[in-house]
Amino acid sequence: MAASREILSSSLSERSSASILASSASRSLLGTGGGLLRGTLCVRHRPPPAGRSRRCRSSFSKTSPAKETTRNPLVKVVTPLEPEEFQVRAAVTIRKKTKEDVKDAVARHWDGLSDIIGWNVILQIISEELDPIDKNPKKSSEAALKDWSEKMNAKGDRVICTAHFILDKNFGIPGAITVCNRHQREFFLESIVLEGFPSGAVHFPCNSWVQSTKDRRKRRVFFSNKPYLPAETPPGLVQLREEELREMRGDGTSVRKMSDRIYDYDVYNDLGNPDKAAELARPVLGGEKIPYPRRCRTGRPPTDADLHSESRVEKPHPVYVPRDEAFEELKQGAFLAGRLRAVLHTLVPSIMATISADKADFSSFHDLESLYKEGLILKMGLQDHLLRKIPLVRQIQDSSEGLLRYDTPSILSKDKFSWLRDDEFARQMLAGVNPVNIERVRTFPPVSTLDPAVYGQPESAIRGEDIAGHLDGMTVQQAIDNNKLFMLDYHDAYLPFIGQINAIEGRKAYATRTIFFLTSFGTIKPVAIELSLPPLSPGDAASRRVLTPPVDATSFWLWHLAKAHVNSNDAGVHQLVNHWLRTHACVEPFVLATHRRLSTMHPIFKLLNPHMRYTLEINALARQNLINADGVIESCFTPGPFCMEMSAAAYRESWRFDLEGLPADLLRRGVAVEDPTQPYGLKLLIEDYPYANDGLLMWSSIQNWVRTYVDAYYPSADIVQSDSELQLWYWEAVNVGHADKRQAEWWPELDNPASLASVLTTVIWLSSAQHAALNFGQYPMGGYVPNRSPMMRRLLPEEGEPEYAEFMANPHRLFLSAMPSLLQATKFMAVVDTLSTHSPDEEYLGERHHPSTWTSDARMVEGFYRFSAEVRRIEKEIERRNADHKFRNRCGAGVLPYELLIPSSPPGVTGRGVPNSISI
């Protein structure tokens, strides 16, 4: 022992002397300008134990290798070697459920127990580099998440669990992480951040459900936020990139499980329910017979009655969408609350309709207004009538705390009689919920494109003498030459279906044309309405009726009935064509193609990702409850069971992707002309056109952002053409997603940066601003049914008919009887209230999840912040316009400001806000 102490003392003395000498030498060298030398103790580098790889370990290294460097013949100065290994920490953010049922709580506790005994969540880091020996990607050892049980039981909606790794200094840049979930249930992985790399933190945006190994044996792969074109993929990630995309595509067979993440295409063969009733059968939409876009495949078996129809899943059971496309908890809660509200709003009228035929219609306009003031129970004295028979209704009223009362629509907020005025009727064609159908009159009288042998004379019945007195002294030709005549033409869209619609009890419709004149004040006014019925048989003359602005009491009420039919047609085209078809249905193939063909590390995927959020889920819910046979749309809109066939006819006859961008659409409708001297390269012929004015601001900001983004990654046409993923994405969206239109010559070629930017701008425009302009005004404008009734139940009375005497005696009562019934109106109001509601977790244009880390490309982060700032400037500009009295179509006594394209919004029904995606 004494000898040992002597040796130890001698060793310490030598080290102390060496340290003093080194320090003295360092000061000496500094004094002579020799530079700064850092002296350290020499620590011997111990080799790793046998069987343990030096390249990658899961325990901490306790030694630091060094080498001796002779700086001065009198002293040995020791400098450190670069460490062979270094520590990395993974911070894993997991989103918890804020509301748990008993089953969830039991599963959470079981997962906590499983984690303690080793059935935990395992991570492994994958390098961008290949191992030079085995030519496989370099991989870290596996590491488990720590403290799962404790942290998942803590309060809060997010927790951060950690894992630690020891990596070899030659590991390279981390490009991917695999996650293995050995718990019993899935969890939502928001992000992973690796800390400890010399280059700084590495971010992995995940935002995905990680399934248990009992549901999905393969490990999940998440790539870092560093974007790579396919040809630039680091060698260590090439195989993973290909495998991930292949798995997302699936093999096109079998029924999809709710936990699947497979994106595939199918036709709309699940709208009918022939097994329930023969009258609920519906034709398949998609294919040569009835062209239509494709939807997300579920793979359910066919119905018993029709092998071409897919069996249905009814509420409350969910329809399959890939797992990550489902609503997140906050969105789901808001949507279910809206559905509950809709159920309650519909319940009492449903009861009323079954027990009391005499209360099925509104008897006065006061009855309508009482829906907003008193609610459904109290209106029209229904409480006594109902409570005598159904005591439960009182409990519903008491427990719903006002849920049975409707919010007052914006159209009534400033002037409750505005909807009666002709100028307001016309203004809404420019600044209402459907401002995308008005077009310039180029030929007078207007001419139909339908087969005259079937539908009669193609020329309109409107003549010059009908409108000459309403053109401020101009002749019809002068008005046309001066771009003063405009038209809302629903003749060809409706006429082929009118006979079938009018054969349905309680539904009546015309094919309508409406002519407007642009006044010197910048407003438009209706000057003629044409109501057409098809010939009774081929070769017969069509029935046509032309009405002009009223001159007496009788013509006043007939004119308002005619406007109501125009509004009903407008509501149908808006919902079935412009809203559902042109945004929801036509964007879905691009969403499917993006997930199937673009890796999450592809820069274009990163650009499009926020604009695809929730779209597949809301479309699946629409197929389940809105556009299906006997669903809300068929129940509430005039075309009834022919609604989706009308939508398909519009797709076949007029839909063109190259004309879906805003400038192209304005030029197509003739409401703008090309003018290179103007800011957007075109001039509006109706200068005060709120939708177009604000829309061009939004279009331009999106276009500039997309061009900046595309130019950064595609400086030449060759790079666009050689990008295999990008070319397959576009090819599949066109040739599979829009297979029935694939032969059209108007599809843009994706062969240079400009064409790519144009395609992407159009997709983002449709998903964000266009959808917002067509959706979020539905309740503010349509919540008061007389303003734009979705359904008409009577034709205009004519002299000699029994209805004419009823009309003359009580015109307003007949007018209300032509509107939807109490049940139909309240059902419609409840649905558009839900559709017009912003979720609390909405992401608006100019916003995105983790704005600083969605990409590692600092140029694009900076570019996005510039885009976001531009969107905020647009918001201020729209607010300024709405306060400027020279814009009479958006400012004036009782005039609603046009706010549908104001980018931001709080939650709820606000009549404003532009979400990134089609999310409702």
PDB file of N, CA and C in Angstrom, residues 91-170:
ATOM      1  N   ALA A  91     -35.552  15.170 -29.132  1.00  0.00           N
ATOM      2  CA  ALA A  91     -36.718  15.718 -28.427  1.00  0.00           C
ATOM      3  C   ALA A  91     -37.951  15.430 -29.284  1.00  0.00           C
ATOM      4  N   VAL A  92     -38.831  14.584 -28.762  1.00  0.00           N
ATOM      5  CA  VAL A  92     -39.965  14.070 -29.523  1.00  0.00           C
ATOM      6  C   VAL A  92     -41.253  14.684 -28.967  1.00  0.00           C
ATOM      7  N   THR A  93     -41.931  15.481 -29.795  1.00  0.00           N
ATOM      8  CA  THR A  93     -43.167  16.136 -29.367  1.00  0.00           C
ATOM      9  C   THR A  93     -44.360  15.275 -29.759  1.00  0.00           C
ATOM     10  N   ILE A  94     -45.150  14.918 -28.754  1.00  0.00           N
ATOM     11  CA  ILE A  94     -46.318  14.056 -28.949  1.00  0.00           C
ATOM     12  C   ILE A  94     -47.553  14.831 -28.530  1.00  0.00           C
ATOM     13  N   ARG A  95     -48.564  14.819 -29.379  1.00  0.00           N
ATOM     14  CA  ARG A  95     -49.821  15.504 -29.056  1.00  0.00           C
ATOM     15  C   ARG A  95     -50.764  14.526 -28.365  1.00  0.00           C
ATOM     16  N   LYS A  96     -51.237  14.938 -27.201  1.00  0.00           N
ATOM     17  CA  LYS A  96     -52.133  14.098 -26.419  1.00  0.00           C
ATOM     18  C   LYS A  96     -53.589  14.384 -26.768  1.00  0.00           C
ATOM     19  N   LYS A  97     -54.443  13.449 -26.437  1.00  0.00           N
ATOM     20  CA  LYS A  97     -55.877  13.681 -26.539  1.00  0.00           C
ATOM     21  C   LYS A  97     -56.310  14.525 -25.349  1.00  0.00           C
ATOM     22  N   THR A  98     -57.094  15.554 -25.610  1.00  0.00           N
ATOM     23  CA  THR A  98     -57.548  16.417 -24.521  1.00  0.00           C
ATOM     24  C   THR A  98     -58.781  15.858 -23.830  1.00  0.00           C
ATOM     25  N   LYS A  99     -59.518  15.010 -24.537  1.00  0.00           N
ATOM     26  CA  LYS A  99     -60.700  14.378 -23.948  1.00  0.00           C
ATOM     27  C   LYS A  99     -60.580  12.869 -24.116  1.00  0.00           C
ATOM     28  N   GLU A 100     -60.686  12.171 -23.022  1.00  0.00           N
ATOM     29  CA  GLU A 100     -60.566  10.721 -23.050  1.00  0.00           C
ATOM     30  C   GLU A 100     -61.835  10.072 -22.516  1.00  0.00           C
ATOM     31  N   ASP A 101     -62.233   8.993 -23.162  1.00  0.00           N
ATOM     32  CA  ASP A 101     -63.274   8.167 -22.575  1.00  0.00           C
ATOM     33  C   ASP A 101     -62.598   7.073 -21.752  1.00  0.00           C
ATOM     34  N   VAL A 102     -63.397   6.198 -21.191  1.00  0.00           N
ATOM     35  CA  VAL A 102     -62.847   5.154 -20.330  1.00  0.00           C
ATOM     36  C   VAL A 102     -61.881   4.256 -21.102  1.00  0.00           C
ATOM     37  N   LYS A 103     -62.243   3.944 -22.334  1.00  0.00           N
ATOM     38  CA  LYS A 103     -61.398   3.077 -23.152  1.00  0.00           C
ATOM     39  C   LYS A 103     -60.039   3.712 -23.402  1.00  0.00           C
ATOM     40  N   ASP A 104     -60.036   5.022 -23.682  1.00  0.00           N
ATOM     41  CA  ASP A 104     -58.780   5.727 -23.916  1.00  0.00           C
ATOM     42  C   ASP A 104     -57.917   5.748 -22.656  1.00  0.00           C
ATOM     43  N   ALA A 105     -58.556   6.005 -21.516  1.00  0.00           N
ATOM     44  CA  ALA A 105     -57.810   6.072 -20.256  1.00  0.00           C
ATOM     45  C   ALA A 105     -57.174   4.722 -19.925  1.00  0.00           C
ATOM     46  N   VAL A 106     -57.920   3.641 -20.118  1.00  0.00           N
ATOM     47  CA  VAL A 106     -57.383   2.310 -19.856  1.00  0.00           C
ATOM     48  C   VAL A 106     -56.203   2.024 -20.777  1.00  0.00           C
ATOM     49  N   ALA A 107     -56.356   2.381 -22.058  1.00  0.00           N
ATOM     50  CA  ALA A 107     -55.278   2.143 -23.023  1.00  0.00           C
ATOM     51  C   ALA A 107     -54.037   2.948 -22.660  1.00  0.00           C
ATOM     52  N   ARG A 108     -54.234   4.184 -22.204  1.00  0.00           N
ATOM     53  CA  ARG A 108     -53.091   5.026 -21.834  1.00  0.00           C
ATOM     54  C   ARG A 108     -52.340   4.422 -20.655  1.00  0.00           C
ATOM     55  N   HIS A 109     -53.076   3.984 -19.642  1.00  0.00           N
ATOM     56  CA  HIS A 109     -52.416   3.369 -18.485  1.00  0.00           C
ATOM     57  C   HIS A 109     -51.718   2.064 -18.868  1.00  0.00           C
ATOM     58  N   TRP A 110     -52.336   1.308 -19.739  1.00  0.00           N
ATOM     59  CA  TRP A 110     -51.719   0.051 -20.179  1.00  0.00           C
ATOM     60  C   TRP A 110     -50.440   0.329 -20.958  1.00  0.00           C
ATOM     61  N   ASP A 111     -50.462   1.356 -21.804  1.00  0.00           N
ATOM     62  CA  ASP A 111     -49.255   1.715 -22.544  1.00  0.00           C
ATOM     63  C   ASP A 111     -48.153   2.182 -21.599  1.00  0.00           C
ATOM     64  N   GLY A 112     -48.542   2.903 -20.539  1.00  0.00           N
ATOM     65  CA  GLY A 112     -47.542   3.326 -19.567  1.00  0.00           C
ATOM     66  C   GLY A 112     -46.892   2.143 -18.880  1.00  0.00           C
ATOM     67  N   LEU A 113     -47.702   1.141 -18.509  1.00  0.00           N
ATOM     68  CA  LEU A 113     -47.166  -0.065 -17.884  1.00  0.00           C
ATOM     69  C   LEU A 113     -46.289  -0.834 -18.867  1.00  0.00           C
ATOM     70  N   SER A 114     -46.739  -0.943 -20.105  1.00  0.00           N
ATOM     71  CA  SER A 114     -45.965  -1.648 -21.127  1.00  0.00           C
ATOM     72  C   SER A 114     -44.624  -0.979 -21.343  1.00  0.00           C
ATOM     73  N   ASP A 115     -44.613   0.350 -21.312  1.00  0.00           N
ATOM     74  CA  ASP A 115     -43.380   1.089 -21.539  1.00  0.00           C
ATOM     75  C   ASP A 115     -42.367   0.789 -20.438  1.00  0.00           C
ATOM     76  N   ILE A 116     -42.862   0.668 -19.200  1.00  0.00           N
ATOM     77  CA  ILE A 116     -41.969   0.405 -18.073  1.00  0.00           C
ATOM     78  C   ILE A 116     -41.293  -0.955 -18.210  1.00  0.00           C
ATOM     79  N   ILE A 117     -42.015  -1.935 -18.718  1.00  0.00           N
ATOM     80  CA  ILE A 117     -41.454  -3.290 -18.806  1.00  0.00           C
ATOM     81  C   ILE A 117     -40.754  -3.539 -20.141  1.00  0.00           C
ATOM     82  N   GLY A 118     -40.609  -2.473 -20.951  1.00  0.00           N
ATOM     83  CA  GLY A 118     -39.793  -2.608 -22.153  1.00  0.00           C
ATOM     84  C   GLY A 118     -40.522  -2.613 -23.471  1.00  0.00           C
ATOM     85  N   TRP A 119     -41.842  -2.617 -23.420  1.00  0.00           N
ATOM     86  CA  TRP A 119     -42.591  -2.540 -24.679  1.00  0.00           C
ATOM     87  C   TRP A 119     -42.817  -1.057 -24.983  1.00  0.00           C
ATOM     88  N   ASN A 120     -41.784  -0.423 -25.519  1.00  0.00           N
ATOM     89  CA  ASN A 120     -41.780   1.022 -25.615  1.00  0.00           C
ATOM     90  C   ASN A 120     -41.691   1.510 -27.055  1.00  0.00           C
ATOM     91  N   VAL A 121     -41.437   2.790 -27.196  1.00  0.00           N
ATOM     92  CA  VAL A 121     -41.300   3.421 -28.514  1.00  0.00           C
ATOM     93  C   VAL A 121     -39.820   3.540 -28.829  1.00  0.00           C
ATOM     94  N   ILE A 122     -39.428   2.983 -29.949  1.00  0.00           N
ATOM     95  CA  ILE A 122     -38.016   2.871 -30.311  1.00  0.00           C
ATOM     96  C   ILE A 122     -37.721   3.767 -31.510  1.00  0.00           C
ATOM     97  N   LEU A 123     -36.619   4.513 -31.423  1.00  0.00           N
ATOM     98  CA  LEU A 123     -36.172   5.382 -32.509  1.00  0.00           C
ATOM     99  C   LEU A 123     -34.831   4.904 -33.034  1.00  0.00           C
ATOM    100  N   GLN A 124     -34.597   5.174 -34.287  1.00  0.00           N
ATOM    101  CA  GLN A 124     -33.297   4.895 -34.897  1.00  0.00           C
ATOM    102  C   GLN A 124     -33.028   5.970 -35.944  1.00  0.00           C
ATOM    103  N   ILE A 125     -31.824   6.529 -35.905  1.00  0.00           N
ATOM    104  CA  ILE A 125     -31.446   7.589 -36.836  1.00  0.00           C
ATOM    105  C   ILE A 125     -30.767   6.973 -38.047  1.00  0.00           C
ATOM    106  N   ILE A 126     -31.112   7.497 -39.213  1.00  0.00           N
ATOM    107  CA  ILE A 126     -30.515   7.015 -40.463  1.00  0.00           C
ATOM    108  C   ILE A 126     -29.776   8.165 -41.125  1.00  0.00           C
ATOM    109  N   SER A 127     -28.552   7.908 -41.502  1.00  0.00           N
ATOM    110  CA  SER A 127     -27.704   8.935 -42.114  1.00  0.00           C
ATOM    111  C   SER A 127     -28.018   9.108 -43.591  1.00  0.00           C
ATOM    112  N   GLU A 128     -27.643  10.262 -44.102  1.00  0.00           N
ATOM    113  CA  GLU A 128     -27.746  10.477 -45.546  1.00  0.00           C
ATOM    114  C   GLU A 128     -26.673   9.704 -46.308  1.00  0.00           C
ATOM    115  N   GLU A 129     -25.679   9.187 -45.582  1.00  0.00           N
ATOM    116  CA  GLU A 129     -24.539   8.529 -46.219  1.00  0.00           C
ATOM    117  C   GLU A 129     -24.669   7.006 -46.158  1.00  0.00           C
ATOM    118  N   LEU A 130     -23.957   6.347 -47.070  1.00  0.00           N
ATOM    119  CA  LEU A 130     -23.863   4.893 -47.059  1.00  0.00           C
ATOM    120  C   LEU A 130     -22.617   4.466 -46.312  1.00  0.00           C
ATOM    121  N   ASP A 131     -22.722   3.331 -45.668  1.00  0.00           N
ATOM    122  CA  ASP A 131     -21.539   2.752 -45.035  1.00  0.00           C
ATOM    123  C   ASP A 131     -20.595   2.280 -46.140  1.00  0.00           C
ATOM    124  N   PRO A 132     -19.337   2.710 -46.135  1.00  0.00           N
ATOM    125  CA  PRO A 132     -18.431   2.316 -47.229  1.00  0.00           C
ATOM    126  C   PRO A 132     -18.152   0.822 -47.285  1.00  0.00           C
ATOM    127  N   ILE A 133     -18.449   0.123 -46.187  1.00  0.00           N
ATOM    128  CA  ILE A 133     -18.146  -1.309 -46.164  1.00  0.00           C
ATOM    129  C   ILE A 133     -19.300  -2.132 -46.725  1.00  0.00           C
ATOM    130  N   ASP A 134     -20.503  -1.978 -46.134  1.00  0.00           N
ATOM    131  CA  ASP A 134     -21.628  -2.808 -46.577  1.00  0.00           C
ATOM    132  C   ASP A 134     -22.562  -2.111 -47.565  1.00  0.00           C
ATOM    133  N   LYS A 135     -22.285  -0.823 -47.860  1.00  0.00           N
ATOM    134  CA  LYS A 135     -23.058  -0.055 -48.856  1.00  0.00           C
ATOM    135  C   LYS A 135     -24.519   0.139 -48.457  1.00  0.00           C
ATOM    136  N   ASN A 136     -24.828  -0.039 -47.200  1.00  0.00           N
ATOM    137  CA  ASN A 136     -26.157   0.255 -46.686  1.00  0.00           C
ATOM    138  C   ASN A 136     -26.142   1.585 -45.949  1.00  0.00           C
ATOM    139  N   PRO A 137     -27.310   2.209 -45.755  1.00  0.00           N
ATOM    140  CA  PRO A 137     -27.325   3.483 -45.018  1.00  0.00           C
ATOM    141  C   PRO A 137     -26.766   3.299 -43.615  1.00  0.00           C
ATOM    142  N   LYS A 138     -25.996   4.277 -43.164  1.00  0.00           N
ATOM    143  CA  LYS A 138     -25.495   4.249 -41.794  1.00  0.00           C
ATOM    144  C   LYS A 138     -26.672   4.420 -40.834  1.00  0.00           C
ATOM    145  N   LYS A 139     -26.676   3.594 -39.787  1.00  0.00           N
ATOM    146  CA  LYS A 139     -27.768   3.646 -38.822  1.00  0.00           C
ATOM    147  C   LYS A 139     -27.201   3.740 -37.407  1.00  0.00           C
ATOM    148  N   SER A 140     -27.893   4.468 -36.591  1.00  0.00           N
ATOM    149  CA  SER A 140     -27.532   4.510 -35.183  1.00  0.00           C
ATOM    150  C   SER A 140     -28.025   3.234 -34.525  1.00  0.00           C
ATOM    151  N   SER A 141     -27.591   3.030 -33.287  1.00  0.00           N
ATOM    152  CA  SER A 141     -28.230   1.986 -32.502  1.00  0.00           C
ATOM    153  C   SER A 141     -29.631   2.455 -32.120  1.00  0.00           C
ATOM    154  N   GLU A 142     -30.460   1.569 -31.667  1.00  0.00           N
ATOM    155  CA  GLU A 142     -31.822   1.912 -31.286  1.00  0.00           C
ATOM    156  C   GLU A 142     -31.829   2.570 -29.903  1.00  0.00           C
ATOM    157  N   ALA A 143     -32.761   3.485 -29.715  1.00  0.00           N
ATOM    158  CA  ALA A 143     -32.912   4.138 -28.414  1.00  0.00           C
ATOM    159  C   ALA A 143     -34.399   4.291 -28.117  1.00  0.00           C
ATOM    160  N   ALA A 144     -34.761   4.058 -26.868  1.00  0.00           N
ATOM    161  CA  ALA A 144     -36.163   4.134 -26.472  1.00  0.00           C
ATOM    162  C   ALA A 144     -36.480   5.513 -25.897  1.00  0.00           C
ATOM    163  N   LEU A 145     -37.733   5.933 -26.091  1.00  0.00           N
ATOM    164  CA  LEU A 145     -38.190   7.172 -25.472  1.00  0.00           C
ATOM    165  C   LEU A 145     -38.241   6.986 -23.959  1.00  0.00           C
ATOM    166  N   LYS A 146     -37.813   8.011 -23.236  1.00  0.00           N
ATOM    167  CA  LYS A 146     -37.778   7.930 -21.775  1.00  0.00           C
ATOM    168  C   LYS A 146     -39.003   8.595 -21.153  1.00  0.00           C
ATOM    169  N   ASP A 147     -39.346   8.159 -19.951  1.00  0.00           N
ATOM    170  CA  ASP A 147     -40.367   8.808 -19.115  1.00  0.00           C
ATOM    171  C   ASP A 147     -41.727   8.897 -19.802  1.00  0.00           C
ATOM    172  N   TRP A 148     -42.047   7.946 -20.645  1.00  0.00           N
ATOM    173  CA  TRP A 148     -43.342   7.980 -21.343  1.00  0.00           C
ATOM    174  C   TRP A 148     -44.501   7.997 -20.351  1.00  0.00           C
ATOM    175  N   SER A 149     -44.466   7.094 -19.400  1.00  0.00           N
ATOM    176  CA  SER A 149     -45.599   6.948 -18.489  1.00  0.00           C
ATOM    177  C   SER A 149     -45.840   8.217 -17.683  1.00  0.00           C
ATOM    178  N   GLU A 150     -44.777   8.801 -17.131  1.00  0.00           N
ATOM    179  CA  GLU A 150     -44.929   9.996 -16.311  1.00  0.00           C
ATOM    180  C   GLU A 150     -45.432  11.175 -17.138  1.00  0.00           C
ATOM    181  N   LYS A 151     -44.849  11.360 -18.292  1.00  0.00           N
ATOM    182  CA  LYS A 151     -45.179  12.543 -19.084  1.00  0.00           C
ATOM    183  C   LYS A 151     -46.563  12.440 -19.724  1.00  0.00           C
ATOM    184  N   MET A 152     -46.969  11.264 -20.123  1.00  0.00           N
ATOM    185  CA  MET A 152     -48.289  11.129 -20.732  1.00  0.00           C
ATOM    186  C   MET A 152     -49.403  11.286 -19.702  1.00  0.00           C
ATOM    187  N   ASN A 153     -49.072  11.176 -18.418  1.00  0.00           N
ATOM    188  CA  ASN A 153     -50.063  11.396 -17.366  1.00  0.00           C
ATOM    189  C   ASN A 153     -50.080  12.841 -16.880  1.00  0.00           C
ATOM    190  N   ALA A 154     -49.138  13.642 -17.367  1.00  0.00           N
ATOM    191  CA  ALA A 154     -49.085  15.046 -16.959  1.00  0.00           C
ATOM    192  C   ALA A 154     -50.134  15.853 -17.706  1.00  0.00           C
ATOM    193  N   LYS A 155     -50.421  17.050 -17.197  1.00  0.00           N
ATOM    194  CA  LYS A 155     -51.388  17.912 -17.840  1.00  0.00           C
ATOM    195  C   LYS A 155     -50.786  18.549 -19.088  1.00  0.00           C
ATOM    196  N   GLY A 156     -51.666  19.031 -19.959  1.00  0.00           N
ATOM    197  CA  GLY A 156     -51.202  19.664 -21.183  1.00  0.00           C
ATOM    198  C   GLY A 156     -51.567  18.861 -22.400  1.00  0.00           C
ATOM    199  N   ASP A 157     -51.634  19.538 -23.547  1.00  0.00           N
ATOM    200  CA  ASP A 157     -52.027  18.841 -24.768  1.00  0.00           C
ATOM    201  C   ASP A 157     -50.827  18.326 -25.554  1.00  0.00           C
ATOM    202  N   ARG A 158     -49.614  18.661 -25.108  1.00  0.00           N
ATOM    203  CA  ARG A 158     -48.402  18.173 -25.753  1.00  0.00           C
ATOM    204  C   ARG A 158     -47.384  17.780 -24.700  1.00  0.00           C
ATOM    205  N   VAL A 159     -46.612  16.760 -24.989  1.00  0.00           N
ATOM    206  CA  VAL A 159     -45.501  16.378 -24.123  1.00  0.00           C
ATOM    207  C   VAL A 159     -44.268  16.183 -24.990  1.00  0.00           C
ATOM    208  N   ILE A 160     -43.105  16.348 -24.371  1.00  0.00           N
ATOM    209  CA  ILE A 160     -41.843  16.132 -25.076  1.00  0.00           C
ATOM    210  C   ILE A 160     -41.101  15.013 -24.371  1.00  0.00           C
ATOM    211  N   CYS A 161     -40.960  13.905 -25.042  1.00  0.00           N
ATOM    212  CA  CYS A 161     -40.168  12.785 -24.544  1.00  0.00           C
ATOM    213  C   CYS A 161     -38.798  12.825 -25.213  1.00  0.00           C
ATOM    214  N   THR A 162     -37.839  12.191 -24.599  1.00  0.00           N
ATOM    215  CA  THR A 162     -36.482  12.260 -25.128  1.00  0.00           C
ATOM    216  C   THR A 162     -35.886  10.870 -25.305  1.00  0.00           C
ATOM    217  N   ALA A 163     -34.908  10.817 -26.171  1.00  0.00           N
ATOM    218  CA  ALA A 163     -34.083   9.627 -26.353  1.00  0.00           C
ATOM    219  C   ALA A 163     -32.669  10.106 -26.618  1.00  0.00           C
ATOM    220  N   HIS A 164     -31.671   9.287 -26.278  1.00  0.00           N
ATOM    221  CA  HIS A 164     -30.285   9.677 -26.431  1.00  0.00           C
ATOM    222  C   HIS A 164     -29.524   8.656 -27.273  1.00  0.00           C
ATOM    223  N   PHE A 165     -28.611   9.183 -28.067  1.00  0.00           N
ATOM    224  CA  PHE A 165     -27.797   8.349 -28.944  1.00  0.00           C
ATOM    225  C   PHE A 165     -26.334   8.761 -28.796  1.00  0.00           C
ATOM    226  N   ILE A 166     -25.434   7.813 -29.045  1.00  0.00           N
ATOM    227  CA  ILE A 166     -24.021   8.120 -29.221  1.00  0.00           C
ATOM    228  C   ILE A 166     -23.671   7.760 -30.656  1.00  0.00           C
ATOM    229  N   LEU A 167     -23.213   8.753 -31.423  1.00  0.00           N
ATOM    230  CA  LEU A 167     -22.929   8.549 -32.830  1.00  0.00           C
ATOM    231  C   LEU A 167     -21.445   8.692 -33.117  1.00  0.00           C
ATOM    232  N   ASP A 168     -20.991   7.955 -34.081  1.00  0.00           N
ATOM    233  CA  ASP A 168     -19.624   8.061 -34.566  1.00  0.00           C
ATOM    234  C   ASP A 168     -19.423   9.406 -35.255  1.00  0.00           C
ATOM    235  N   LYS A 169     -18.225   9.937 -35.152  1.00  0.00           N
ATOM    236  CA  LYS A 169     -17.961  11.247 -35.744  1.00  0.00           C
ATOM    237  C   LYS A 169     -18.154  11.241 -37.257  1.00  0.00           C
ATOM    238  N   ASN A 170     -18.086  10.078 -37.875  1.00  0.00           N
ATOM    239  CA  ASN A 170     -18.257   9.968 -39.326  1.00  0.00           C
ATOM    240  C   ASN A 170     -19.675   9.556 -39.711  1.00  0.00           C
TER     241      ASN A 170
END
